Coordinates of C-alpha atoms and ligand atoms in Angstrom, one line a residue:
X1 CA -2.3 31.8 -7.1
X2 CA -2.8 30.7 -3.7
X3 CA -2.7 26.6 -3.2
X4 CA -4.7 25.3 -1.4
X5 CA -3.8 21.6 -0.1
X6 CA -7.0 20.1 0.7
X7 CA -8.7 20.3 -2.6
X8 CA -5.8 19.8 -4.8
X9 CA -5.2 16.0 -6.5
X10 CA -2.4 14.8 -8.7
X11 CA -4.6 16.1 -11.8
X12 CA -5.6 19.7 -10.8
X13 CA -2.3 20.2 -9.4
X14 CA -0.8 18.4 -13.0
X15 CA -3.2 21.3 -14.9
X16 CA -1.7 24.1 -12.4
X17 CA 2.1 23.5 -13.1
X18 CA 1.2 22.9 -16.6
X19 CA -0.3 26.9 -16.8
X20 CA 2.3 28.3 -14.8
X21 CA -0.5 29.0 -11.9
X22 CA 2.7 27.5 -9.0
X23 CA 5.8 26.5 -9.4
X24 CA 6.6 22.8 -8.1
X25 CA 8.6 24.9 -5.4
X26 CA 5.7 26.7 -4.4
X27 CA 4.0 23.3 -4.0
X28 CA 6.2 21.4 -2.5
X29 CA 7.1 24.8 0.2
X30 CA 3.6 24.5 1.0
X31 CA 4.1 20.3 1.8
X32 CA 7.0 20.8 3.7
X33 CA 5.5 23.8 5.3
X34 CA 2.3 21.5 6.8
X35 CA 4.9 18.5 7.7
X36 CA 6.7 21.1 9.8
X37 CA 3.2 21.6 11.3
X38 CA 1.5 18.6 11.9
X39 CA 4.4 16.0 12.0
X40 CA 5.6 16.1 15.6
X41 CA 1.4 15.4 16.5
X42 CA 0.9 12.8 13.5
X43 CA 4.6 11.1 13.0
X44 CA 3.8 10.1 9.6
X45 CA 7.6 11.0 8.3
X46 CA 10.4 9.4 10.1
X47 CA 12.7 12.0 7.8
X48 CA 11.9 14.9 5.9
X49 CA 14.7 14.7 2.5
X50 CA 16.7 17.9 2.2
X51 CA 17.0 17.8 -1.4
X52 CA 13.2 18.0 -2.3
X53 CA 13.4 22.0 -2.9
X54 CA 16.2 21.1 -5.4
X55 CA 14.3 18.3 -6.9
X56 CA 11.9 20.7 -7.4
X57 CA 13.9 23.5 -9.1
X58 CA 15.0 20.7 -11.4
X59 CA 11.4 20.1 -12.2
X60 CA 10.3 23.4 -13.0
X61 CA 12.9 24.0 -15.5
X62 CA 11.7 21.1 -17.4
X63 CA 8.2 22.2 -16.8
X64 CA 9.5 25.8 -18.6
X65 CA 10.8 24.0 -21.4
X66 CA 8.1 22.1 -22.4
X67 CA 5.7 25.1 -21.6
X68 CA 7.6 26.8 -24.2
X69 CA 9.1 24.3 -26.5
X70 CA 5.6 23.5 -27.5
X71 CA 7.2 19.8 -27.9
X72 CA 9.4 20.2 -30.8
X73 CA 12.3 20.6 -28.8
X74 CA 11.9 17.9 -26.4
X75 CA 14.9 15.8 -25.3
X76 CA 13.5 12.5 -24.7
X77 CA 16.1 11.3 -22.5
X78 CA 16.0 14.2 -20.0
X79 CA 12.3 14.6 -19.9
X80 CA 9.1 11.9 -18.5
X81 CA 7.2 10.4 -20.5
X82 CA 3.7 9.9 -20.9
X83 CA 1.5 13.0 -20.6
X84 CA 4.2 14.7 -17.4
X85 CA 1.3 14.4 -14.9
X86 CA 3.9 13.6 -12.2
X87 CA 6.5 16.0 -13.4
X88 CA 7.2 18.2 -10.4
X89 CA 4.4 16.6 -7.9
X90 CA 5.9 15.6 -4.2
X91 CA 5.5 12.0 -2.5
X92 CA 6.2 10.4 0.1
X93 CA 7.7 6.8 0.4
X94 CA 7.5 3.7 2.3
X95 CA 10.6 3.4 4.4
X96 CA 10.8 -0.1 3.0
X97 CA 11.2 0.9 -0.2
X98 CA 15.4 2.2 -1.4
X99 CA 16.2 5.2 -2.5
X100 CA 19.8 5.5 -3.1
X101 CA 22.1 7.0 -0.8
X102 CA 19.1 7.8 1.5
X103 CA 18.1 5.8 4.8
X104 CA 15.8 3.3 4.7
X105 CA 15.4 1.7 7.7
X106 CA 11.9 -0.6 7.6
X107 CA 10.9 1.3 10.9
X108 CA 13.7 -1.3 12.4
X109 CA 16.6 -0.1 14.8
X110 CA 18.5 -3.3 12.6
X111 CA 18.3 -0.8 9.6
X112 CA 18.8 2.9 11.8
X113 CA 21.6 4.3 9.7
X114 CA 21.4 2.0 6.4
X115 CA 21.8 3.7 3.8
X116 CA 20.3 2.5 0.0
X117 CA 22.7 1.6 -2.3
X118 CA 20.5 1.5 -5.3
X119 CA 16.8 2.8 -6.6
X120 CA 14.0 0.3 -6.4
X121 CA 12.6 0.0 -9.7
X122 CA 9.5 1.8 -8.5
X123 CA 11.9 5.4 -7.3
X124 CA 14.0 5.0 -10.8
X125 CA 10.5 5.3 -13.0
X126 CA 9.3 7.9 -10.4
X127 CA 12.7 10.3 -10.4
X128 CA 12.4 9.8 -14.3
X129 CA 8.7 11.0 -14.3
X130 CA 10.0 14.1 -12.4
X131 CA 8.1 13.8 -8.7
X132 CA 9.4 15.0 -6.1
X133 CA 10.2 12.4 -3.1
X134 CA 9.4 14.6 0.2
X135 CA 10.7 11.6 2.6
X136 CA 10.1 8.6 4.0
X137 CA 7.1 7.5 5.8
X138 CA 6.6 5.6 9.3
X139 CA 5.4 2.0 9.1
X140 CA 4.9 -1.4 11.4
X141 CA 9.1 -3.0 11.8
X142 CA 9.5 -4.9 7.9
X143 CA 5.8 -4.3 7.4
X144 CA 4.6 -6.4 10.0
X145 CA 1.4 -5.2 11.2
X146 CA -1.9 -3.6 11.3
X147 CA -1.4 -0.1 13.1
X148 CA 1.9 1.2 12.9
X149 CA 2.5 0.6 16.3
X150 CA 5.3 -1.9 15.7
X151 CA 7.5 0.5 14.5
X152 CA 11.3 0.9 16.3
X153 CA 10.5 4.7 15.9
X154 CA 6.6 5.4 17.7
X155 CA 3.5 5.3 16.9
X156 CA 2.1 7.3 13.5
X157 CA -1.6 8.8 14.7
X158 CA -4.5 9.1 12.9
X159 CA -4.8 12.6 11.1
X160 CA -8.7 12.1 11.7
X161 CA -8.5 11.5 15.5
X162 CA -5.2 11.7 16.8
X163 CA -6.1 9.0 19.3
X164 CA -6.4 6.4 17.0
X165 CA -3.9 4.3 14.6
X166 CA -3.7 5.2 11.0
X167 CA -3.9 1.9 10.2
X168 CA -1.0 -0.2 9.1
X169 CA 1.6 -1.1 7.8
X170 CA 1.8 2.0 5.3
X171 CA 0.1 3.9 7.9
X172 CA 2.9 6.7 7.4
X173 CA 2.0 6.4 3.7
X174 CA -1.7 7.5 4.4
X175 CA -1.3 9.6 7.1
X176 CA 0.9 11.8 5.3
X177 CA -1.7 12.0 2.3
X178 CA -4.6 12.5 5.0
X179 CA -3.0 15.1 6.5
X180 CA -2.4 17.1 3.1
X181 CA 1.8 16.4 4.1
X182 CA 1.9 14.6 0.2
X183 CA -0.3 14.8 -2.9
X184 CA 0.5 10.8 -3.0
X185 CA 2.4 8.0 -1.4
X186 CA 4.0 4.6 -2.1
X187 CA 3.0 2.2 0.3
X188 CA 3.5 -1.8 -0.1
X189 CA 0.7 -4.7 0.6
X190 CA 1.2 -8.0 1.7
X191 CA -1.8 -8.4 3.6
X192 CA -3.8 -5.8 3.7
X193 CA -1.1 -2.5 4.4
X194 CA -1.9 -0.3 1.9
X195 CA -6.0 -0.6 1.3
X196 CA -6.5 -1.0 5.4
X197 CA -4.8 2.8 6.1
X198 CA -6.5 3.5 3.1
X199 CA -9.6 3.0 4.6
X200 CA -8.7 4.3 8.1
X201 CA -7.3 7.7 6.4
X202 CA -10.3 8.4 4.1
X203 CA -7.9 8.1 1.1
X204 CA -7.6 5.8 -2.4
X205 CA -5.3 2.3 -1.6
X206 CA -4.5 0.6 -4.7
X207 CA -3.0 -3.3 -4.3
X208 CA -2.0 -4.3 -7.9
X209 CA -2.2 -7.4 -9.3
X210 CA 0.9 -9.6 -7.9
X211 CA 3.7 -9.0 -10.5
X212 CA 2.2 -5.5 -12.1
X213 CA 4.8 -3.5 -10.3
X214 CA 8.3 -4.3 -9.8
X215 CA 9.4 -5.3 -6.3
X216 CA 13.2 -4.6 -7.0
X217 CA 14.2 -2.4 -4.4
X218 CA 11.5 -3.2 -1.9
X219 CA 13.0 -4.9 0.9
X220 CA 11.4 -8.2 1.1
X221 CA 9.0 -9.8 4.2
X222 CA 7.1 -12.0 2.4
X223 CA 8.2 -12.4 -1.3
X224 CA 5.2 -14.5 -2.6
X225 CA 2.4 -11.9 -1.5
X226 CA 4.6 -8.3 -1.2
X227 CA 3.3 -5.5 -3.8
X228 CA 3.9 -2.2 -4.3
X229 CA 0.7 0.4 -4.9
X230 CA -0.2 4.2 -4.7
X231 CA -2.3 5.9 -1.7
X232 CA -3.7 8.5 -3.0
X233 CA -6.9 11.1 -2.9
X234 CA -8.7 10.2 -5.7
X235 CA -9.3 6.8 -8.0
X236 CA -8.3 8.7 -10.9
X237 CA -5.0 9.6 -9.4
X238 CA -4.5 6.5 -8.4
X239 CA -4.5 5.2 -12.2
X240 CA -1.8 8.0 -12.8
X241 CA 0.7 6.8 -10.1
X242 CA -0.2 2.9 -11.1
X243 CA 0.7 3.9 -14.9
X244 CA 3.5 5.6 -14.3
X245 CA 5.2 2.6 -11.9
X246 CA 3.6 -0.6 -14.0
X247 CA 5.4 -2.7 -16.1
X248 CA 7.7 -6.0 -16.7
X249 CA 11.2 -5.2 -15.1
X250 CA 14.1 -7.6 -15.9
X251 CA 15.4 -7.0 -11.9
X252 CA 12.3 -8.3 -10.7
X253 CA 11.8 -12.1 -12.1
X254 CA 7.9 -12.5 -11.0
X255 CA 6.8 -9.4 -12.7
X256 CA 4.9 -9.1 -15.8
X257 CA 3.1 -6.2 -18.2
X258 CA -0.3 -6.8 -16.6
X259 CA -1.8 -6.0 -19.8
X260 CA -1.3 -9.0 -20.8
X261 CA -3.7 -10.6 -19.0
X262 CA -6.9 -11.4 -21.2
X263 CA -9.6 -9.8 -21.5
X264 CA -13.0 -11.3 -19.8
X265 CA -15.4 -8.8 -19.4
X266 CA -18.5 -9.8 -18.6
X267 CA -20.9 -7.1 -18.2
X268 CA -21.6 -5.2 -20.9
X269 CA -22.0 -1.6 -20.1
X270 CA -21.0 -1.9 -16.6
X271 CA -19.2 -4.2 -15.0
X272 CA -21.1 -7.0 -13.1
X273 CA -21.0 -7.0 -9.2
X274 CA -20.4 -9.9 -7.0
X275 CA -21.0 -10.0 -3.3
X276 CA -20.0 -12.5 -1.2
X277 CA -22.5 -12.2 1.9
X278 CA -21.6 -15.4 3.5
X279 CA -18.5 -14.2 4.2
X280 CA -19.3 -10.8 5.3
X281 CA -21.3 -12.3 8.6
X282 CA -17.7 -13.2 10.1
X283 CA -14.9 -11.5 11.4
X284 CA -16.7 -9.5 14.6
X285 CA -17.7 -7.1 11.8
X286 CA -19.0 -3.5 13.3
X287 CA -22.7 -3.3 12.4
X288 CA -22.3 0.1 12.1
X289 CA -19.3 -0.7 9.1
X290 CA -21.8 -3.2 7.7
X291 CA -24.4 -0.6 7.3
X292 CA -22.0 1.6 5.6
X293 CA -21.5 -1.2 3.2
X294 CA -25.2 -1.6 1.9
X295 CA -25.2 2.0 1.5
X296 CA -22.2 1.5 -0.9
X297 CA -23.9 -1.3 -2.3
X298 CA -27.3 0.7 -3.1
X299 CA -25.5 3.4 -4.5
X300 CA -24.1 1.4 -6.7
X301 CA -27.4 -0.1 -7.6
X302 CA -28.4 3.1 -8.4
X303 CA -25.8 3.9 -11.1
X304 CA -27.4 0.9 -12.7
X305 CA -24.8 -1.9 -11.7
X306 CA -26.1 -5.5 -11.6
X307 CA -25.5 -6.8 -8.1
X308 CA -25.4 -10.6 -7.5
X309 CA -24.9 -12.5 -4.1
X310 CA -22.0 -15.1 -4.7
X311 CA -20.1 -17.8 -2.3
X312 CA -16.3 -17.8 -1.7
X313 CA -16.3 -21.4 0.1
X314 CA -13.1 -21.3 1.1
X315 CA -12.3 -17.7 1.8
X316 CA -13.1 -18.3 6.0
X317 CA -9.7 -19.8 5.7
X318 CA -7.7 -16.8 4.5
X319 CA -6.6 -15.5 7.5
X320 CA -5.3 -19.0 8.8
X321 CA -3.8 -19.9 5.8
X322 CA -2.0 -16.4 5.7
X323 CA -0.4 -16.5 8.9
X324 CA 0.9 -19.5 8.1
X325 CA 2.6 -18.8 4.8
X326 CA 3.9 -15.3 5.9
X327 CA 5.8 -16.5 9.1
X328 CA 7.3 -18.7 6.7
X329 CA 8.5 -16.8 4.3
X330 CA 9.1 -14.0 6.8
X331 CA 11.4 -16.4 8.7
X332 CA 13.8 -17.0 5.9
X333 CA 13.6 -13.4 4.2
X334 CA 14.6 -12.0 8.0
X335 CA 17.9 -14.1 7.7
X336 CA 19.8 -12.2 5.5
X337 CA 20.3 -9.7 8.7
X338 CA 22.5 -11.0 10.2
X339 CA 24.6 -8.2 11.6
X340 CA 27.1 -9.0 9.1
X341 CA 25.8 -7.8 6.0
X342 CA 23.3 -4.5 6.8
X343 CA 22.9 -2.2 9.6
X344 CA 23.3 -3.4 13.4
X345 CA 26.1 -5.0 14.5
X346 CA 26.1 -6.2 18.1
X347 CA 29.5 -8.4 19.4
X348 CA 29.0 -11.4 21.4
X349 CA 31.5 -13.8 23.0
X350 CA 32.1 -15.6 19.2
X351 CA 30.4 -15.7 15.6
X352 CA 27.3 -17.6 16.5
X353 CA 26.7 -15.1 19.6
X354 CA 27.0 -11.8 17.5
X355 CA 24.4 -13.3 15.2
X356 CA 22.1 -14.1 18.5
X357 CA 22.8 -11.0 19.8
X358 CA 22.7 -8.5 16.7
X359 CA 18.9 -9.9 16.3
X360 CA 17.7 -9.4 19.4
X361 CA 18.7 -5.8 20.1
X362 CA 17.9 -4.9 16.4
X363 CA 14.6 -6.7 16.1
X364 CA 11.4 -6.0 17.8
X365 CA 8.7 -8.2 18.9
X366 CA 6.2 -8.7 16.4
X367 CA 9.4 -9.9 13.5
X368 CA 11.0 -12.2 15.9
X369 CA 7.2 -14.1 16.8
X370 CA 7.0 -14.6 13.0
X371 CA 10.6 -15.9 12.8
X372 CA 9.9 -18.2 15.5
X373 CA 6.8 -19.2 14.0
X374 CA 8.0 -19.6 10.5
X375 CA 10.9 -21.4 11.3
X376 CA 7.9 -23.6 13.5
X377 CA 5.8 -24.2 10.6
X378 CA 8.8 -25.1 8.1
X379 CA 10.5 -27.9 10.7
X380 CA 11.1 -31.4 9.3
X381 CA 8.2 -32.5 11.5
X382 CA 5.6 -30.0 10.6
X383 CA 5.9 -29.0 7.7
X384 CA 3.3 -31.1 5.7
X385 CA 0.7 -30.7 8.5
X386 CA 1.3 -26.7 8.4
X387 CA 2.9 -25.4 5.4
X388 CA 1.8 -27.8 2.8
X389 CA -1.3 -27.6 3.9
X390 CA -1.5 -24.1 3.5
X391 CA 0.0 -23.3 0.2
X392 CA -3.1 -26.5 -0.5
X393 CA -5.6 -24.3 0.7
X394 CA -4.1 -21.0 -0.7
X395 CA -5.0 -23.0 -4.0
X396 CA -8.3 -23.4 -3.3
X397 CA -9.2 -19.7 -2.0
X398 CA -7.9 -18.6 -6.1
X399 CA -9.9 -21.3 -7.3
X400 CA -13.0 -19.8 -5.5
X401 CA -11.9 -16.6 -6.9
X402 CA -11.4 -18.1 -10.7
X403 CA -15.5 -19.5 -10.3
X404 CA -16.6 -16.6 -9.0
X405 CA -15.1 -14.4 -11.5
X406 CA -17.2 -16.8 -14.0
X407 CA -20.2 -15.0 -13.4
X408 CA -18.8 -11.3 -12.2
X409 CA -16.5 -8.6 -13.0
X410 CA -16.3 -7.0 -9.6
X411 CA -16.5 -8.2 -6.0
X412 CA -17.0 -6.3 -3.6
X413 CA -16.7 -6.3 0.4
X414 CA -15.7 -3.7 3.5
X415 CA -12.3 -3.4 3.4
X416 CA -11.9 -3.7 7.3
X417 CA -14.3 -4.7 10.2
X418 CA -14.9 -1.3 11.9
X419 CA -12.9 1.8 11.5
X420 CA -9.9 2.8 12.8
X421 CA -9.3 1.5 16.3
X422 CA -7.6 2.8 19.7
X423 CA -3.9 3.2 19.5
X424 CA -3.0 0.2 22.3
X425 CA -6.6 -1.6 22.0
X426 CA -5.1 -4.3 20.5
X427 CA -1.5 -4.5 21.0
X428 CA -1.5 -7.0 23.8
X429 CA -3.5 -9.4 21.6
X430 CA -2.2 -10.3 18.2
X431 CA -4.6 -12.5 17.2
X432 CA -7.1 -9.9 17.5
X433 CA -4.5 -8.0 15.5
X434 CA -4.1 -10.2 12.7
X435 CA -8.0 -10.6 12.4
X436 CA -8.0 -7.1 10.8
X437 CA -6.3 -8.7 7.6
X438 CA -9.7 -10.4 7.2
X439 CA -11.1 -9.2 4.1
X440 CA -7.6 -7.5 2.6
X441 CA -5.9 -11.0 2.8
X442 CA -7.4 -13.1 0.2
X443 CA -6.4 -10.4 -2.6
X444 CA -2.7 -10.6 -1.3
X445 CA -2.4 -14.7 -1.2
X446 CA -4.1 -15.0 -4.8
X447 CA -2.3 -11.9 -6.3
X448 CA -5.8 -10.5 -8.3
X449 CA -5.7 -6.5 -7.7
X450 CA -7.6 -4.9 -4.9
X451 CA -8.5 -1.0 -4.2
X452 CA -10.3 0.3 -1.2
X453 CA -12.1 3.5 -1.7
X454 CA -13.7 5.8 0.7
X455 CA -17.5 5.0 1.7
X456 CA -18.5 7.6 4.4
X457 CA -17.7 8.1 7.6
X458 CA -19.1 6.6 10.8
X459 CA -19.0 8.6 14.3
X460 CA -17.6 7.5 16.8
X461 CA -16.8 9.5 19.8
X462 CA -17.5 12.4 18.3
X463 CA -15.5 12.4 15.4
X464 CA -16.4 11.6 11.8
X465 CA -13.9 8.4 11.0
X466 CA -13.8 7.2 7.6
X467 CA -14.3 3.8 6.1
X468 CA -13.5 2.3 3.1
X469 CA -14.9 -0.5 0.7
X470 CA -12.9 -3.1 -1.5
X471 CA -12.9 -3.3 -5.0
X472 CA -11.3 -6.8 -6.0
X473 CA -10.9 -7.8 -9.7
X474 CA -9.6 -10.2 -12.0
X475 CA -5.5 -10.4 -12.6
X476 CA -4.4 -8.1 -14.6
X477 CA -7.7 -5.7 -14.9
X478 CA -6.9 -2.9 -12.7
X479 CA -9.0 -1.2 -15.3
X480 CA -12.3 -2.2 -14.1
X481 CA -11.4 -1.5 -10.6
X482 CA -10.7 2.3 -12.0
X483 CA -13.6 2.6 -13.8
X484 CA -16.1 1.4 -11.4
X485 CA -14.1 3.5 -8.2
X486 CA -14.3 6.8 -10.2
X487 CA -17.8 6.1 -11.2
X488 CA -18.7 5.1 -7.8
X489 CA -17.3 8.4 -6.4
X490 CA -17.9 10.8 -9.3
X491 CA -14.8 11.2 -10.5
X492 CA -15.8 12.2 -14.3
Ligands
LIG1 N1 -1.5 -6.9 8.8 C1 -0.8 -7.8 8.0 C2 0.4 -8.4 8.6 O1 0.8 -8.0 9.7 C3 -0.5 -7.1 6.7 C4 0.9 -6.6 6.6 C5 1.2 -6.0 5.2 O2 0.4 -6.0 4.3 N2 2.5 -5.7 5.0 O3 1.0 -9.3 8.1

């Protein structure tokens, strides 16, 4: 049967394997055949793995077995669990995220040739569920950023217009789904980088609730607000890949089964929507983008959602609050290289110097502001007026959250302020930059799950660029979010 790329998802490809229409080596040839296309142009991969054809083989053995064992003869301990759907599916991953033995470098020349001593959490359940890792995706240096244009390693381009950014930071991560290079990737969120590409790519972003998904194995930028999540093609893949890398992990002491979370469900047959209007006035927000949203929000309507206008009093304060707390935590989580302990290694006149000098050839402009500003924000003298007061008013943004979720099930906002932007529009102004975190933020710094789903396309210069809209929930009920994003696109 011939494949074709664009149409497939995780499930038809899933019902394929499962019938014996391709092998997981025919599917993942036909990956590795557009990568070898389109990657020099898009620079979504920073390395393509050898061993995926081999990964592959190895999959469709097992797919053989149980094709034919009719699941008598099923070793547990060799085979996935759960229904397979990933058995033999290729991904591509974050190159924050470890796979052992393989580089992962954080787009930093600091990392260039480390090489992963251990899984993440995240890779271990993945390898066991039998997908197939294709290689590891471009992103902004340690996740900082909004474009992928802070990476050591150039810029990743939008598959949609190559002139513009993919987004960011997992803008390697979308692009590669975007551009039919992987039927899903992992990407990681801390402010907004997974759901932003999402929405710049045309593509599924899925931030889980903070704790959901292990983050053994990620390599850390800011600990209180990093997650792990799926960028994927459809909502209902996206449920697939969240299942299969969910759960409470003993090497990861924040997380938690977010099942346990209890149930609140307000609206009976569907859930209740919430949006906060206020809020969606600010930002410099493309009127164009703002259209797209009523449309979203009518078509909802029309499936019979209640709608409700609510307030978020202190959400104008995200962004500040934000770049507060990350520089803070990014400043002491950056420490640790050191040119002693991981990659680069630069020799100065004594101990001290190699240290100085180690970080400023291995680190590129955007880490070493927020080191400088996080180590700012933490000093004996500023510290209550800065980073008190923010982790103060991070309080009171998840206490708007907690009231609002009183009276709704869903909020819902545009997941960015315009679609994807110039590549070097904004790379000489970071505050303009950081503003694109706007509406993703407040999901990271209160840790209740987030998905940005694909609302149409606005044209600009010709070309048809996607947008997204935000999905935002209460901890712990990803559920709703995939119930309401597969209604909303017509995913049965
Ligand atoms: N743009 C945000 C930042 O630069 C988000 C980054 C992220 O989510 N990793 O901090």
């Amino acid at each position: 049967m011939k494949i074709d790329l664009n149409k497939l998802t995780i499930k038809t490809a899933h019902d394929h394997l499962k019938d014996g229409d391709f092998t997981s080596v025919e599917l993942t040839r036909g990956y590795l055949d557009v990568i070898a296309k389109k990657n020099k142009d898009i620079n979504a991969y920073l390395e393509v793995f050898d061993d995926a054809l081999e990964a592959a083989k190895k999959a469709d053995i097992k797919l053989d077995k149980i094709r034919n064992s009719k699941s008598e003869i099923r070793d547990k301990s060799e085979m996935p669990n759960q229904n397979f759907e990933l058995l033999g599916i290729p991904c591509a991953i974050k190159d924050n995220i470890l796979i052992k033995g393989k580089i992962a470098s954080s787009a930093s020349k600091i990392l260039e040739d480390y090489h992963a001593t251990y899984n993440a959490t995240v890779i271990s359940k993945l390898g066991k569920e039998g997908a197939i890792f294709l290689g590891r995706t471009n992103m902004d240096e340690f996740a900082m950023g909004a474009s992928t244009e802070n990476s050591a390693y150039g810029v990743t381009r939008n598959p949609h217009d190559l002139e513009r950014v993919p987004g960011g930071s997992s803008g390697g991560s979308a692009a590669s789904v975007a551009m039919n290079g992987s039927l899903f990737a992992l990407g990681s969120d801390t402010g907004g980088s997974i759901r932003q590409p999402a929405s710049f790519c045309g593509i599924v972003g899925l931030k889980p609730t903070y704790g959901a998904v292990s983050r053994y194995g990620l390599m850390a930028m800011a600990s209180s607000l990093d997650h792990i999540g799926p960028l994927t093609k459809t909502v209902t893949d996206s449920e697939i890949v969240f299942n299969a890398i969910r759960g409470k992990d003993v090497k990861d002491g924040t997380s938690i089964d977010q099942s346990t979370y209890p149930k609140m469900r307000i609206g009976k047959k569907k859930p209740i929507i919430g949006v906060p209007r206020d809020f969606l006035g600010q930002g410099g927000i493309d009127p164009e983008t703002i259209r797209a949203f009523n449309v979203a929000v009518e078509a909802f309507k029309a499936k019979g959602y209640e709608v409700k206008d609510i307030v978020l009093p202190n959400i104008a304060y995200s962004i500040a609050t934000y770049y507060i707390i990350v520089p803070a935590e990014v400043s002491a989580n950056m420490a640790r290289f050191d040119g002693v302990r991981y990659g680069l290694h630069v020799d100065g006149k004594n101990g001290i110097e190699d240290y100085f000098e180690t970080r400023r050839a291995g680190l590129g402009r955007e880490v070493i502001r927020r080191i400088l500003l996080g180590a700012y924000v933490l000093s004996s003298g500023y510290y209550d007026a800065y980073y008190n007061r923010a982790t103060a008013v991070r309080r009171m943004i998840s206490d708007d959250f907690r009231k609002a979720f009183e009276s709704v099930d869903v909020i819902l906002t545009p997941t960015t302020t315009g679609p994807a932007f110039k590549i070097g529009s904004k790379t000489t102004d970071p505050v303009a930059m950081y503003l694109e975190d706007i509406f993703t933020s407040p999901a990271d710094l209160t840790g209740i799950p987030a998905m940005s789903i694909p609302a149409g396309t606005i044209r600009k210069d010709g070309k048809d660029l996607p947008i997204g809209i935000q999905l935002l929930a209460r901890h712990g009920d990803e559920a709703t979010l995939f119930e309401a994003g597969k209604d909303f696109l017509g995913e049965s």
